[in-house]
Short mmCIF file of C-alpha atoms and ligand atoms in Angstrom, two decimals:
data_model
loop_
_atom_site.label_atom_id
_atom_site.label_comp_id
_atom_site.label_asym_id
_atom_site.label_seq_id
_atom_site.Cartn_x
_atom_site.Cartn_y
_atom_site.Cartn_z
CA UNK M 7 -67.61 -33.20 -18.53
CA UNK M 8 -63.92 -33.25 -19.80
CA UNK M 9 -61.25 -34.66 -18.17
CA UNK M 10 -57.78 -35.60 -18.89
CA UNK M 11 -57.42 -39.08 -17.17
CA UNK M 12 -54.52 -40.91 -16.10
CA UNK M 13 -55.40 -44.78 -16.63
CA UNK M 14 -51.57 -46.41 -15.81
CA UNK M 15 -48.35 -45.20 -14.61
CA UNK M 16 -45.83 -45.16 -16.99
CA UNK M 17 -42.63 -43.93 -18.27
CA UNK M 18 -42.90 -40.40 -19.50
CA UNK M 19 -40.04 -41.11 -21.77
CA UNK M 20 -41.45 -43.72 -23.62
CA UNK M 21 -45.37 -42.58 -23.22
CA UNK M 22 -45.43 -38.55 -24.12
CA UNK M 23 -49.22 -38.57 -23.66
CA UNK M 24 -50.04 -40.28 -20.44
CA UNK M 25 -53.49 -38.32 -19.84
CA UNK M 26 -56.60 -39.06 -22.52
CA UNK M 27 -59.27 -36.54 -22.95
CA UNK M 28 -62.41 -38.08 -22.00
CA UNK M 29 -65.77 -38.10 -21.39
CA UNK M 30 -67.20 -38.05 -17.16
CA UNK M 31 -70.13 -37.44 -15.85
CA UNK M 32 -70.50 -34.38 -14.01
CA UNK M 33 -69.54 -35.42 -10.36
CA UNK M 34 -72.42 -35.15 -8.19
CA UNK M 35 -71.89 -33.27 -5.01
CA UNK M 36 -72.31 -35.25 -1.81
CA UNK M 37 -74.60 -33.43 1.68
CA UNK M 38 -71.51 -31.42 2.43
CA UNK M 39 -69.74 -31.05 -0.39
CA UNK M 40 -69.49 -28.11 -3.15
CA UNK M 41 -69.23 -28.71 -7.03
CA UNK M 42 -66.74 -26.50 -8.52
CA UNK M 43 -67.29 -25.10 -11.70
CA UNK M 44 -63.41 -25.47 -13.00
CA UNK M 45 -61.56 -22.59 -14.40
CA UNK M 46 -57.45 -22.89 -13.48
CA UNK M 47 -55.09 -25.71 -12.34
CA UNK M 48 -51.70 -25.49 -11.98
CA UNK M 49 -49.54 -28.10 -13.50
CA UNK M 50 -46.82 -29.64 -10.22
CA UNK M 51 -43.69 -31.73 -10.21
CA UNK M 52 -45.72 -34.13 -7.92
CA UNK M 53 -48.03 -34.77 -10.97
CA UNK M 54 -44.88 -36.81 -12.94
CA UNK M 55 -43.87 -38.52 -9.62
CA UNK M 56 -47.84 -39.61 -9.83
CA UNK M 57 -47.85 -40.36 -13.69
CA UNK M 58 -43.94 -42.28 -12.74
CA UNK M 59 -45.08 -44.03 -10.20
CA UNK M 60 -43.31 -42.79 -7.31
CA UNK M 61 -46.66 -40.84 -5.35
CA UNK M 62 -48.60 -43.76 -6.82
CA UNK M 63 -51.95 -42.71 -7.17
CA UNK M 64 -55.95 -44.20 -7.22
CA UNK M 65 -56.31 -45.50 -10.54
CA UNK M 66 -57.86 -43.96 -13.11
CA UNK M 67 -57.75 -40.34 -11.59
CA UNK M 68 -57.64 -36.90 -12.73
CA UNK M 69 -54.83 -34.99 -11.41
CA UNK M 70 -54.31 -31.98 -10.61
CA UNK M 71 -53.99 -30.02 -6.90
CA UNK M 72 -54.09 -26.21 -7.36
CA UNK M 73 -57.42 -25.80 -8.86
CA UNK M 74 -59.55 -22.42 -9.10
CA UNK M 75 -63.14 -22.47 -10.08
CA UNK M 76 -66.61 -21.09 -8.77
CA UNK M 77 -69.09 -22.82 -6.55
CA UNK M 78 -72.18 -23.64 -9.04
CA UNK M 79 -73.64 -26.18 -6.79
CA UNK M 80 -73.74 -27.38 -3.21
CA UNK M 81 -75.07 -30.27 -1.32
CA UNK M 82 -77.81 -29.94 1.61
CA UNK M 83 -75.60 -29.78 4.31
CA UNK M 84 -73.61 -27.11 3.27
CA UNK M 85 -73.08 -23.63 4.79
CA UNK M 86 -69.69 -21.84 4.22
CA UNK M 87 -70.31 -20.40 0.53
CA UNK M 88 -72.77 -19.22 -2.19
CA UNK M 89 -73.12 -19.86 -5.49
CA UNK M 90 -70.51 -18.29 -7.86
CA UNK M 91 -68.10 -17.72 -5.23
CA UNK M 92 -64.42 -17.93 -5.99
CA UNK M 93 -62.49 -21.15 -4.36
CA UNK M 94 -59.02 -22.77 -4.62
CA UNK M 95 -58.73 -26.77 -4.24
CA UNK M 96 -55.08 -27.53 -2.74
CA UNK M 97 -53.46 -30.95 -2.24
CA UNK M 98 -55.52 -31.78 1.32
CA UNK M 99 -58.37 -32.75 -0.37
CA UNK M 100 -60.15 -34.60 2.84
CA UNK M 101 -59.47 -35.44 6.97
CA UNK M 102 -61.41 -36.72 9.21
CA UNK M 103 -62.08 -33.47 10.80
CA UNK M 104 -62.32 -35.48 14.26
CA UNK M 105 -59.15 -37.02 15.10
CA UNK M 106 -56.59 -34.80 17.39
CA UNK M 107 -54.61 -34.04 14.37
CA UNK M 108 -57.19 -32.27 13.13
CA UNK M 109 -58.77 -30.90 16.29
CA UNK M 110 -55.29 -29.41 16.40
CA UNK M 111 -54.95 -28.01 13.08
CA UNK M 112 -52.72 -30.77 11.52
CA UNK M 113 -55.29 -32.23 9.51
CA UNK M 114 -52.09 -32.85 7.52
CA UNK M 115 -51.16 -35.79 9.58
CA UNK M 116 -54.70 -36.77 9.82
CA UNK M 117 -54.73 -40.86 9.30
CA UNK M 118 -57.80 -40.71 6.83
CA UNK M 119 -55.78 -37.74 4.66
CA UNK M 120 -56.84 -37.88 1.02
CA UNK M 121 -54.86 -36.08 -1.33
CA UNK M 122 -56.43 -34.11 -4.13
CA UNK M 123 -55.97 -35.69 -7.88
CA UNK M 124 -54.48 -38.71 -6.10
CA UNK M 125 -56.99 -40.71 -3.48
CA UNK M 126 -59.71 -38.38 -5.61
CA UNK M 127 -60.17 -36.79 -8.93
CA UNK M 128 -58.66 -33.43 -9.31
CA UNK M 129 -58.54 -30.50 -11.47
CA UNK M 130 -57.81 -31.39 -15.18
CA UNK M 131 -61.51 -31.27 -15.57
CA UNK M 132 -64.19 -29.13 -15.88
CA UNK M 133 -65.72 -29.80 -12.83
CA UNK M 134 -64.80 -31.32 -9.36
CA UNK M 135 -66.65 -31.80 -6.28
CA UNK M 136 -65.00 -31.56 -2.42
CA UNK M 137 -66.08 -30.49 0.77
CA UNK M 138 -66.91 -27.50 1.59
CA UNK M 139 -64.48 -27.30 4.53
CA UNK M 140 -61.50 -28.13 1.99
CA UNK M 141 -61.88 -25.20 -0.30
CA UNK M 142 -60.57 -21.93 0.11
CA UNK M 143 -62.07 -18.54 -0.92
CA UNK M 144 -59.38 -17.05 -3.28
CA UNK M 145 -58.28 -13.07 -2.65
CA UNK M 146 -59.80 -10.72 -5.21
CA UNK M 147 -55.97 -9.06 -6.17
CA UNK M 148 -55.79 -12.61 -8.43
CA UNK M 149 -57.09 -13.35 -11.04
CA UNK M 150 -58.06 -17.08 -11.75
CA UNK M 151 -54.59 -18.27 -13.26
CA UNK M 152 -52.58 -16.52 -11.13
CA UNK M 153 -54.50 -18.14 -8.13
CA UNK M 154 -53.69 -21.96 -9.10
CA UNK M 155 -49.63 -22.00 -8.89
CA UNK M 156 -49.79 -20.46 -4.91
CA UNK M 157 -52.50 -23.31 -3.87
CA UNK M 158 -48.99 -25.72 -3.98
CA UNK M 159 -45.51 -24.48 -3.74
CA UNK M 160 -46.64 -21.21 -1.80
CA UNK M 161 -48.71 -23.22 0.91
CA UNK M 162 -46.55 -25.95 1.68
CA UNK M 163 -43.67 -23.27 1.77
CA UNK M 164 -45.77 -21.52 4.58
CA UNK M 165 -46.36 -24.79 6.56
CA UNK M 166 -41.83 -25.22 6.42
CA UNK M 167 -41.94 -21.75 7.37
CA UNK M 168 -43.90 -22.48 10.30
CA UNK M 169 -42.46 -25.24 11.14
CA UNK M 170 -38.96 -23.59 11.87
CA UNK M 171 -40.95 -21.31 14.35
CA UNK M 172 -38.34 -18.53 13.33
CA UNK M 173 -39.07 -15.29 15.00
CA UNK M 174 -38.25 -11.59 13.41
CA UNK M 175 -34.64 -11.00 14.40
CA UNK M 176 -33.83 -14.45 13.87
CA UNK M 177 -31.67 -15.97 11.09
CA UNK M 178 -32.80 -18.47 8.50
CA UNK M 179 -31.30 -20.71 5.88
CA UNK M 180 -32.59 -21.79 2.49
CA UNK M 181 -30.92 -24.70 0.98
CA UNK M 182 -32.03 -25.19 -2.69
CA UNK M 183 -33.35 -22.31 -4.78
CA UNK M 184 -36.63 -23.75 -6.54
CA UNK M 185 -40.20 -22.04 -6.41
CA UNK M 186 -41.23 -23.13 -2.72
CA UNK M 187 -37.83 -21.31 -1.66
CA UNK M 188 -38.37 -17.95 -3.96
CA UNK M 189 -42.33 -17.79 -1.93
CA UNK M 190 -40.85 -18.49 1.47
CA UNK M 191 -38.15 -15.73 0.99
CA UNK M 192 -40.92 -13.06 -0.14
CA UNK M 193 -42.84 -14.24 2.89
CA UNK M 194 -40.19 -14.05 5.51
CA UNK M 195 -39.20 -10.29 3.93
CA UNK M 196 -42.70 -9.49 5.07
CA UNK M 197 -43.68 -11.41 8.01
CA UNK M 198 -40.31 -11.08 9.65
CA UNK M 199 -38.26 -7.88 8.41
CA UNK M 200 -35.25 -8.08 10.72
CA UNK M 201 -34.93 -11.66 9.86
CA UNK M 202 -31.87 -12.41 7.87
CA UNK M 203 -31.71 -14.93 5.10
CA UNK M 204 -28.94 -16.86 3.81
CA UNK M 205 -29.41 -19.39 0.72
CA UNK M 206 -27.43 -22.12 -0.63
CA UNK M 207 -27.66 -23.21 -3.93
CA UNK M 208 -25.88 -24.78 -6.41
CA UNK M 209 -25.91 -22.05 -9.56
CA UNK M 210 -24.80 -18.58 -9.78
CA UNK M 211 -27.76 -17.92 -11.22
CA UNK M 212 -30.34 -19.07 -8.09
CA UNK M 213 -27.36 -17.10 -5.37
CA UNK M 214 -27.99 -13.88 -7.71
CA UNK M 215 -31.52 -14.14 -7.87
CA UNK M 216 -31.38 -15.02 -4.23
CA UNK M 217 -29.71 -11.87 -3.45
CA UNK M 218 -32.08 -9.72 -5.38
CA UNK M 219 -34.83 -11.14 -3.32
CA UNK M 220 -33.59 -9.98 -0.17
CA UNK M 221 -31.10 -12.66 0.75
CA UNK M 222 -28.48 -11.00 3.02
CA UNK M 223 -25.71 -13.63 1.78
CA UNK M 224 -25.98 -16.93 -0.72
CA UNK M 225 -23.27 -19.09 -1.15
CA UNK M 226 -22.93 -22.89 -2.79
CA UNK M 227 -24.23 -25.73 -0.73
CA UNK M 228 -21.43 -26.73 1.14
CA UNK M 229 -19.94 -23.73 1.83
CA UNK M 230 -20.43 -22.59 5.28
CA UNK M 231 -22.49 -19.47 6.34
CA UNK M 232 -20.66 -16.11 7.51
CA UNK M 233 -22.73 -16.94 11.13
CA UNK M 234 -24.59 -20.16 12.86
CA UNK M 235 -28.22 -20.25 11.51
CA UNK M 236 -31.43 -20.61 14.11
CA UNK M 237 -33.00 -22.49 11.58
CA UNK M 238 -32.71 -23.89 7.86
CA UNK M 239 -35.40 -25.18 5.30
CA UNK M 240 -34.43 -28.05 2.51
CA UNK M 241 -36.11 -28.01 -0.69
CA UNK M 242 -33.64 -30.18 -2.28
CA UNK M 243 -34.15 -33.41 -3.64
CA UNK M 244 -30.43 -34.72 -2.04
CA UNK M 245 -28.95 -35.79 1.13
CA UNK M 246 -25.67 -33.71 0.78
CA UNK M 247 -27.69 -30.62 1.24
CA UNK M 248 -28.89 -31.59 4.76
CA UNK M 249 -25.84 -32.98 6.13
CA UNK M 250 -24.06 -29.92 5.13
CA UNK M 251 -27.01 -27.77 6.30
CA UNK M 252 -26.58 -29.28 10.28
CA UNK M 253 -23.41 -27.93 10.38
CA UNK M 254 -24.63 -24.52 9.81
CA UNK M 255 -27.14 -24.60 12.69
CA UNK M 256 -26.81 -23.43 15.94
CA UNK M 257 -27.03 -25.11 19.17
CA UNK M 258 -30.67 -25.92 19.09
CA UNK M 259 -31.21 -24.86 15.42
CA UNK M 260 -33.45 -26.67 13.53
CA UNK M 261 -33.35 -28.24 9.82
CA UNK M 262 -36.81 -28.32 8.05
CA UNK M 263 -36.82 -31.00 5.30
CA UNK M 264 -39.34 -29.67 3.19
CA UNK M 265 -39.46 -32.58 0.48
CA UNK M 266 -41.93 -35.38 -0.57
CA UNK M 267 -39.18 -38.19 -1.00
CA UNK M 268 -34.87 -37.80 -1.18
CA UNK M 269 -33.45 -39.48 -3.76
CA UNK M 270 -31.17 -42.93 -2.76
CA UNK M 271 -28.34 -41.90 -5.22
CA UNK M 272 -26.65 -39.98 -2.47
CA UNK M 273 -27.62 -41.67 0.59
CA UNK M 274 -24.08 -42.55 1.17
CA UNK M 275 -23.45 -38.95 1.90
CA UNK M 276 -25.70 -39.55 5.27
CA UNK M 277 -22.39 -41.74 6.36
CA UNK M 278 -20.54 -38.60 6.66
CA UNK M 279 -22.13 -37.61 9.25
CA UNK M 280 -20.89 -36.25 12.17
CA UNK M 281 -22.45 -36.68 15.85
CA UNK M 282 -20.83 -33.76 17.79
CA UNK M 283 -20.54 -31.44 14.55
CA UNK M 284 -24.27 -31.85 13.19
CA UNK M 285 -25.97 -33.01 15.77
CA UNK M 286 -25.22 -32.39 19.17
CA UNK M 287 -26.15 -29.71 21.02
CA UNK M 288 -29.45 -30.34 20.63
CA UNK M 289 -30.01 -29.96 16.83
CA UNK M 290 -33.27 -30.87 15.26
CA UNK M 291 -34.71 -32.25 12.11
CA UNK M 292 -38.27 -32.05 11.08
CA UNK M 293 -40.08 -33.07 7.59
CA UNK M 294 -42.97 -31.34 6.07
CA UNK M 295 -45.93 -33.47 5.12
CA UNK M 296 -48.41 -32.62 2.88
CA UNK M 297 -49.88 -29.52 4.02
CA UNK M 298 -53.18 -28.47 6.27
CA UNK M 299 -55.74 -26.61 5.39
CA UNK M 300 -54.91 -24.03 7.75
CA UNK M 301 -51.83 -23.27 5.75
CA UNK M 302 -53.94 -22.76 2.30
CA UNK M 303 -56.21 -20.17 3.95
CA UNK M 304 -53.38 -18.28 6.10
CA UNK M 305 -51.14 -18.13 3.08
CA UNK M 306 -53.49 -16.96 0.65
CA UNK M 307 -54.11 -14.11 2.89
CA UNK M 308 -50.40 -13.30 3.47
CA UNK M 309 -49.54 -14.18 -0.18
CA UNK M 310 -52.57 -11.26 -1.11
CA UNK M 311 -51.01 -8.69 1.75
CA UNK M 312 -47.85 -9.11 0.18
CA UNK M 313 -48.38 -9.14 -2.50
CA UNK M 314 -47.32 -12.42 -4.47
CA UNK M 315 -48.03 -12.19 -7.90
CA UNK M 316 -46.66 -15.59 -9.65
CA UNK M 317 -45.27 -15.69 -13.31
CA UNK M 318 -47.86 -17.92 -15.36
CA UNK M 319 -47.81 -19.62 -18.89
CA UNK M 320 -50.88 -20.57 -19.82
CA UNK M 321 -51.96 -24.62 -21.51
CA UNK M 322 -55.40 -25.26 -22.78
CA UNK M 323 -56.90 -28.47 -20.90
CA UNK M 324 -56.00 -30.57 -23.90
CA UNK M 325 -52.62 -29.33 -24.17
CA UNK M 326 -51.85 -31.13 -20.58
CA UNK M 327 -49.52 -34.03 -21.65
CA UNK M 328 -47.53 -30.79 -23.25
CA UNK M 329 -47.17 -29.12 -20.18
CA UNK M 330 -46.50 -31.64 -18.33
CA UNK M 331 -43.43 -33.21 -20.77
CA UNK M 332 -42.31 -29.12 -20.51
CA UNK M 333 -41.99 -29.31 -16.90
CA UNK M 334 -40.12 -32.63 -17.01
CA UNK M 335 -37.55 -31.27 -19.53
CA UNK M 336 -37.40 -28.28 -17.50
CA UNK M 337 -38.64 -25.87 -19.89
CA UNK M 338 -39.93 -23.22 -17.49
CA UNK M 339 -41.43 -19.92 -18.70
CA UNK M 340 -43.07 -19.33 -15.08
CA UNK M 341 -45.90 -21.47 -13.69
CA UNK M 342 -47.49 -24.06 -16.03
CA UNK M 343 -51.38 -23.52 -15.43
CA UNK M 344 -53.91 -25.12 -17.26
CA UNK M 345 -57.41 -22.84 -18.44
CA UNK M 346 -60.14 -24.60 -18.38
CA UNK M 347 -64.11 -23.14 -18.56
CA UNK M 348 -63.32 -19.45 -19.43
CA UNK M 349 -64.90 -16.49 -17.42
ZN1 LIG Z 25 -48.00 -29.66 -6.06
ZN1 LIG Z 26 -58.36 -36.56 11.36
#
């Protein structure tokens, strides 16, 4: 098959074409696992932190988390799907399925988690193989491009969602205006009508936006909300943004960092803090990791109710090093998603 590989980390600067187009054998699934005929993967943010070096990944590997394909083969021991059916691959790409954490449903925070086109080849190919358990059936309302961009940003925005364990009628806080932010906003206009949200971002731009979403108020990120917030959710790369968020919450509010690693160019800011202003009174702070697999199939569904219909510009699988020096330089026309086998 063809796959665009990632052999070394490296600076994207000085290396504009850190994936090669090569040659694989077709993977071979395993008793319980499914091969996926490829035909969509989105192109993430956590890919350069992987080609960087930051999310250092298995080397070589083919990256690549929100994947859509068909089933076209299936080991022995498999039960859950048929051939041709339509699945998404998200970033849980393995657990143990046996520990408590994923007895529970946090398979997330399972000790064996393997992450999909990091611990094991992803979906810059044509084909990939997984278990059956950690594939998703994808709602018919998408088609297969418009599938791959929710498998990342939308499902690890549900998982920060329900980690806040807002309830209708309560009020929530967005700090930082990226993609994960616009999906929870749509979700919690949905799932929780009489919720009110307030966002904090840093251009006029993201607060109008914000507003047109739904947002009942957006201001910058230090400014302080028109009422104390039951709980907030930080998409933001910084530290300012969740010092000044604590001071927004209620007694027993809660802050939701929903990031994979803070910069350390602001750290300093995290001297400013302030015991009795943003933190006592029983304020919380929880981080988001990775996501479960419960999240992928709820939010699919909810994302298909709703419904969520993400803005996609379309790469050829060769054309990946483009796509992904685009998204670095912040040329975004929508969601970059790579086609792959055509349908
Ligand atoms: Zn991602
Ligand atoms: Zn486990």
């Amino acid at each position: 098959m063809k796959a665009m590989v990632l052999n070394k980390v490296c600076d994207l600067k000085e290396n504009k074409k850190p994936l090669e187009m090569v040659n694989l054998p077709d993977p071979v699934p395993g008793e319980k696992e499914i091969r996926v005929k490829i035909s969509a993967c989105g192109v993430c943010h956590t890919e350069l932190d992987e080609i960087e070096g930051r999310t250092p990944p298995q080397l070589p590997v083919v990256l690549g988390h929100q994947v859509v394909g068909r089933v076209e083969k299936a080991g022995k021991k498999t039960k859950k799907y048929k051939m041709g059916d339509r699945v998404g691959i998200a970033w849980i790409y393995s657990a143990c399925g046996q520990c408590k954490y994923c007895l529970q449903g946090d398979d997330n925070l399972c000790k064996e988690f393997r992450a999909t086109g990091q611990d094991a080849n992803g979906g810059y190919a044509e084909y990939m193989t997984v278990k059956e358990d950690f594939a998703f059936l994808i709602p018919d309302v998408y088609s297969d491009v418009q599938a791959a961009p929710l498998l990342c940003a939308g499902a690890i925005g549900y998982r920060s969602l329900r980690l806040t364990g807002v309830k209708d009628e309560q009020s929530l806080g967005l700090t930082g205006f990226g993609a994960s932010a616009h999906l929870v906003l749509k979700m919690v206009r949905n799932k929780y009508p009489h919720t009110k949200v307030f966002v904090f971002a840093r251009s006029e731009k993201e607060r109008i936006f914000a507003k047109e979403l739904g947002a009942i108020w957006a201001g910058d990120t230090c400014d302080e909300s028109p009422e104390k917030l039951d709980s907030i959710i930080d998409t933001t790369p910084a530290w300012k943004p969740v010092v000044e968020a604590l001071k927004n919450l209620k007694s027993g509010g809660r802050l939701v960092i929903n990031a994979i690693r803070k910069e350390e160019k602001d750290k300093d800011c995290l001297l400013k803090l302030d015991y009795p202003g943003h933190l006592w009174m029983e304020k919380e702070i929880k981080s988001v990791a990775n996501v479960a697999s419960r999240d992928v199939s709820e939010f699919l569904e909810l994302a298909a109710k709703i419904p969520i219909i993400p803005e996609v510009q379309e790469f050829a699988l060769e054309e990946a090093n483009t796509a992904l020096l685009e998204l670095k330089e912040r040329k975004i026309r929508g969601a970059k998603v790579l086609r792959i086998n055509a349908y």
